Amino acid sequence: MVHCGRRRHPVQRGGAAAAGGTPEENEWETEFALDGVANIHRLTMRQDDQIHDLNIALIANKERIIARVRQQLLKLKGLKFWLTVRVGASRETKDGIEEDEKFLRSQNHIVLPAHTCEAEVEKCILEIIDASDNLKLQGSSWQITEVFFIEVSMAKYSPMRGSSYIRLPPVLANARMGIINIQNKNDNECFRWCCLAAKYPCDRPHPERVTHYEDYYDTLNFGRMESADFKIDNIARFEKINPEFSFSVVTCNRDKVFHPLYASYEKSEIHVCLLYFSDTKGLKYHYALVTDMDQMLYSAVPVLALRMRETSTE
């Protein structure tokens, strides 16, 4: 991805540095936002020995970029990041040499604690190199003349996915809510159990127990998706390979205000209403089956429900 902009201010040049700017000779500048959960780290190239080769600049600083991503990963537990490189470029025109600056940007990459940073940083570097190649192939004849800085943008990433059983928040722990909170204490497949509970309703006591649905475990098709820790982003894919299902997903804050997270375009034969909530520390997330969405909303917000009823009868 290439962003263009006219260069108006020259880059300040410092003391002597080896070509390519070794990690020890470059310095990070960091900007924080949103209480530290989003940040930008800029690695400025020292320009006494101008860096003409983008590849050399990226490779020379790869380990330092990896170290910075790993450092933030330890703090944020999961993050989304991308690289941006500001370069100087020039080309010959009929009026002479034209100079400009370009911003080469990688795609967004997600790193979780269970993953290593090296592979994702290397992907970013390759994407930056591809962006520079595309710059030359666009017929514009731009040539990179120097590298000004490498920027790593990072933000906390908390994937919205289900996990093992957790208790309902106090504001929702009421039998009148019509919520079945499946007690999958030995796995992270709450999404699967909710789907099975909707497809095969239990008319026996304690419908929250996994044992009622174990016989139907293999009746759902997840394709190549992992059924454990199932992400909301994957629901649309699940619907495509299980067309009998459609979904509504809501979440609720401490003030009993509900927010929609997902809604199918059309209702299918089995429409599954899910409540998505977290534990008190916000570390684990869980799906619970809502057997009657209207009942849950009215029970959670009785005053609002009363007002709605009064309005509808006026």
XYZ file of C-alpha atoms in Angstrom:
314
model
C 0.000 0.000 0.000
C 1.469 3.343 -1.049
C 0.543 6.778 0.289
C 1.970 9.839 -1.410
C 2.608 13.334 -0.156
C 4.735 16.285 -1.177
C 7.837 16.663 0.979
C 7.887 20.103 2.556
C 10.382 19.778 5.400
C 13.814 18.168 5.096
C 14.683 15.442 7.543
C 17.185 16.491 10.185
C 20.475 14.727 9.829
C 22.523 13.494 12.791
C 26.005 12.140 13.419
C 27.867 9.449 11.535
C 26.147 6.123 10.991
C 26.848 3.020 9.002
C 24.881 2.572 5.794
C 21.606 0.904 6.587
C 21.410 2.324 10.080
C 22.287 -0.378 12.607
C 19.835 -0.941 15.473
C 22.226 0.609 18.002
C 22.524 3.799 15.943
C 18.792 4.427 15.573
C 16.416 5.600 18.282
C 12.739 4.873 18.939
C 10.243 7.676 19.383
C 6.954 6.514 20.902
C 3.498 8.064 21.004
C 0.753 6.569 23.187
C -3.017 6.884 22.914
C -6.118 5.396 24.553
C -4.383 4.868 27.910
C -1.526 2.996 26.304
C -3.547 0.376 24.398
C -2.604 2.036 21.093
C 0.859 3.300 20.289
C 3.160 4.293 17.450
C 6.893 3.578 17.537
C 9.094 5.446 15.079
C 12.622 4.365 14.239
C 14.347 7.290 12.506
C 17.299 6.562 10.254
C 20.390 8.667 10.964
C 21.185 10.205 7.647
C 24.861 11.202 7.469
C 25.338 8.162 5.292
C 22.127 8.278 3.318
C 20.198 5.026 3.162
C 19.299 4.426 -0.464
C 18.343 0.770 -0.197
C 14.985 0.014 1.423
C 15.785 -3.687 1.718
C 18.967 -2.986 3.669
C 17.162 -0.629 6.050
C 14.425 -3.182 6.758
C 16.731 -6.157 7.173
C 19.210 -4.211 9.325
C 16.424 -3.239 11.730
C 14.321 -6.401 11.617
C 15.474 -7.732 14.982
C 14.826 -4.418 16.651
C 11.303 -4.291 15.221
C 10.685 -7.830 16.453
C 11.943 -6.882 19.923
C 9.635 -3.860 20.062
C 6.590 -5.888 18.966
C 7.422 -8.600 21.490
C 7.805 -6.001 24.246
C 4.337 -4.576 23.570
C 2.859 -8.053 23.242
C 3.934 -8.839 26.811
C 2.095 -5.723 28.005
C -1.068 -5.980 25.912
C -1.351 -9.816 25.730
C -2.602 -9.582 22.155
C -2.028 -6.916 19.528
C -2.649 -5.806 15.961
C 0.268 -4.096 14.230
C 1.478 -2.839 10.876
C 4.579 -1.192 9.438
C 4.845 2.131 7.647
C 8.048 3.312 5.974
C 8.573 6.881 4.828
C 10.910 7.103 1.865
C 12.159 9.803 -0.448
C 11.637 9.202 -4.151
C 12.506 10.952 -7.384
C 11.806 10.624 -11.076
C 12.739 12.317 -14.294
C 10.095 14.428 -15.992
C 10.161 16.682 -19.027
C 10.606 19.599 -16.636
C 13.505 18.044 -14.756
C 13.862 15.947 -11.596
C 10.741 15.702 -9.423
C 11.147 14.794 -5.763
C 8.434 13.504 -3.461
C 7.928 11.385 -0.363
C 6.066 8.098 -0.243
C 4.599 6.140 2.632
C 4.770 2.376 2.148
C 2.394 0.460 4.415
C 1.998 -3.217 5.208
C -1.263 -4.970 5.957
C -2.540 -5.377 9.513
C -1.155 -8.387 11.356
C -2.401 -9.961 14.575
C -0.099 -11.501 17.177
C -1.333 -13.371 20.245
C 0.734 -14.629 23.189
C 0.741 -18.161 21.821
C 2.318 -17.001 18.574
C 5.795 -15.784 17.722
C 6.410 -12.301 16.409
C 9.163 -13.165 13.949
C 6.978 -14.615 11.207
C 4.483 -11.738 11.256
C 7.210 -9.081 11.196
C 8.840 -10.846 8.254
C 5.499 -10.815 6.427
C 5.221 -7.074 7.042
C 8.699 -6.518 5.645
C 7.899 -8.500 2.503
C 4.696 -6.492 2.047
C 6.659 -3.232 2.300
C 9.123 -4.485 -0.308
C 6.230 -5.510 -2.571
C 4.732 -2.034 -2.144
C 8.017 -0.461 -3.240
C 8.158 -2.774 -6.262
C 4.600 -1.819 -7.180
C 5.627 1.815 -6.964
C 8.190 1.205 -9.698
C 5.791 -0.892 -11.785
C 3.011 1.686 -11.890
C 4.559 3.368 -14.885
C 5.501 6.399 -12.820
C 9.270 5.714 -12.892
C 9.692 6.578 -9.205
C 12.987 5.500 -7.673
C 13.549 5.369 -3.924
C 16.398 7.707 -3.032
C 16.510 7.387 0.751
C 14.721 5.952 3.781
C 13.633 8.380 6.503
C 11.963 6.226 9.140
C 10.287 2.927 9.910
C 7.126 3.172 11.968
C 5.431 0.365 13.890
C 1.800 1.048 14.796
C 0.297 -1.221 17.443
C -3.038 -1.552 19.190
C -4.392 -3.972 21.768
C -6.256 -6.857 20.140
C -8.880 -8.774 22.085
C -10.450 -11.366 19.809
C -14.172 -11.737 20.367
C -14.459 -15.468 20.870
C -16.042 -17.933 23.213
C -14.328 -19.951 25.918
C -15.128 -22.368 28.718
C -17.954 -21.842 31.196
C -18.106 -18.677 33.272
C -20.919 -17.459 35.477
C -23.434 -14.963 34.192
C -22.988 -11.372 35.393
C -25.210 -10.618 38.426
C -27.453 -8.327 36.372
C -28.313 -11.278 34.118
C -28.272 -14.151 36.613
C -32.038 -14.413 36.865
C -34.141 -17.417 35.901
C -36.710 -15.127 34.283
C -34.138 -14.005 31.727
C -34.581 -17.093 29.578
C -30.817 -17.616 29.321
C -29.250 -21.072 29.151
C -25.620 -20.763 30.211
C -24.102 -24.050 29.068
C -21.669 -25.396 31.666
C -18.872 -26.512 29.360
C -16.255 -26.610 32.104
C -13.930 -29.015 30.266
C -13.668 -27.357 26.852
C -13.861 -24.013 25.016
C -16.740 -24.957 22.721
C -19.556 -22.861 24.147
C -20.584 -21.799 20.623
C -21.059 -25.419 19.558
C -23.068 -26.286 22.682
C -25.320 -23.262 22.234
C -26.040 -24.255 18.638
C -26.845 -27.799 19.711
C -29.073 -26.577 22.532
C -30.983 -24.459 20.008
C -31.259 -27.286 17.479
C -32.138 -29.970 20.021
C -34.082 -28.188 22.808
C -33.987 -29.937 26.162
C -37.293 -30.392 28.010
C -35.642 -31.974 31.035
C -34.340 -30.287 34.195
C -31.053 -28.389 34.001
C -30.827 -27.689 30.243
C -27.488 -25.985 30.936
C -25.757 -29.360 31.359
C -23.555 -30.506 28.478
C -24.651 -34.141 28.909
C -28.008 -33.340 27.268
C -26.300 -32.541 23.967
C -23.276 -34.827 23.811
C -25.035 -37.343 21.531
C -25.402 -34.616 18.884
C -21.829 -33.361 19.081
C -20.875 -34.286 15.494
C -24.049 -33.030 13.823
C -22.612 -29.563 13.101
C -20.270 -28.714 10.244
C -17.431 -26.340 11.105
C -15.493 -26.931 7.895
C -11.891 -25.891 8.484
C -12.804 -23.580 11.346
C -11.899 -24.402 14.923
C -15.025 -24.949 17.010
C -13.107 -24.090 20.189
C -12.713 -20.388 21.032
C -15.142 -19.625 18.216
C -14.909 -16.020 17.021
C -17.888 -13.831 16.169
C -16.123 -13.007 12.897
C -16.569 -16.645 11.852
C -20.343 -16.803 12.310
C -21.059 -15.741 8.719
C -18.831 -18.561 7.449
C -20.587 -21.011 9.753
C -23.958 -19.932 8.308
C -22.779 -20.608 4.752
C -21.973 -24.241 5.482
C -24.920 -24.670 7.869
C -27.707 -22.773 6.035
C -30.370 -23.948 8.479
C -28.816 -21.616 11.088
C -29.038 -17.855 11.517
C -27.856 -15.768 14.458
C -28.353 -12.706 16.603
C -25.575 -11.866 19.060
C -25.849 -9.196 21.749
C -23.764 -8.086 24.693
C -24.721 -6.198 27.852
C -22.836 -3.654 29.932
C -23.055 -3.049 33.679
C -25.896 -0.576 33.190
C -28.029 -3.281 31.579
C -27.726 -1.656 28.179
C -27.714 -4.187 25.354
C -25.676 -3.736 22.194
C -25.952 -5.858 19.028
C -22.743 -7.519 17.868
C -24.033 -9.598 14.973
C -27.298 -10.155 13.109
C -27.973 -12.401 10.117
C -29.528 -10.817 7.048
C -32.373 -13.343 7.093
C -33.785 -15.708 9.692
C -33.319 -19.374 8.945
C -35.105 -22.451 10.247
C -32.980 -22.420 13.412
C -32.435 -18.875 14.616
C -29.951 -18.808 17.489
C -29.918 -15.855 19.879
C -26.645 -15.569 21.762
C -25.533 -13.459 24.690
C -21.817 -12.658 24.591
C -20.279 -11.694 27.938
C -17.011 -11.733 29.877
C -15.791 -12.536 33.352
C -15.199 -9.745 35.870
C -11.600 -9.242 34.719
C -12.438 -9.199 31.013
C -10.028 -12.062 30.351
C -12.504 -14.762 29.303
C -15.504 -14.481 27.012
C -18.435 -16.833 26.715
C -21.595 -17.442 24.686
C -24.891 -18.261 26.381
C -28.089 -19.260 24.589
C -31.005 -16.852 24.837
C -34.245 -18.789 24.479
C -36.382 -15.664 24.221
C -34.719 -12.380 23.325
C -37.764 -10.260 24.179
C -38.097 -11.941 27.564
C -34.455 -11.255 28.363
C -34.694 -7.599 27.358
C -37.893 -7.009 29.323
C -36.555 -8.829 32.392
C -33.249 -6.963 32.334
C -34.800 -3.533 31.905
C -38.263 -3.681 33.506
C -38.748 0.098 33.606
C -37.925 0.422 29.932
C -40.171 -2.532 29.167
C -43.061 -0.906 31.029
C -42.588 2.314 29.091
C -42.519 0.395 25.825
C -45.754 -1.393 26.716
C -47.424 1.893 27.693
C -46.324 3.502 24.448
C -47.614 0.610 22.366
C -51.102 0.849 23.940
C -51.502 4.596 23.557
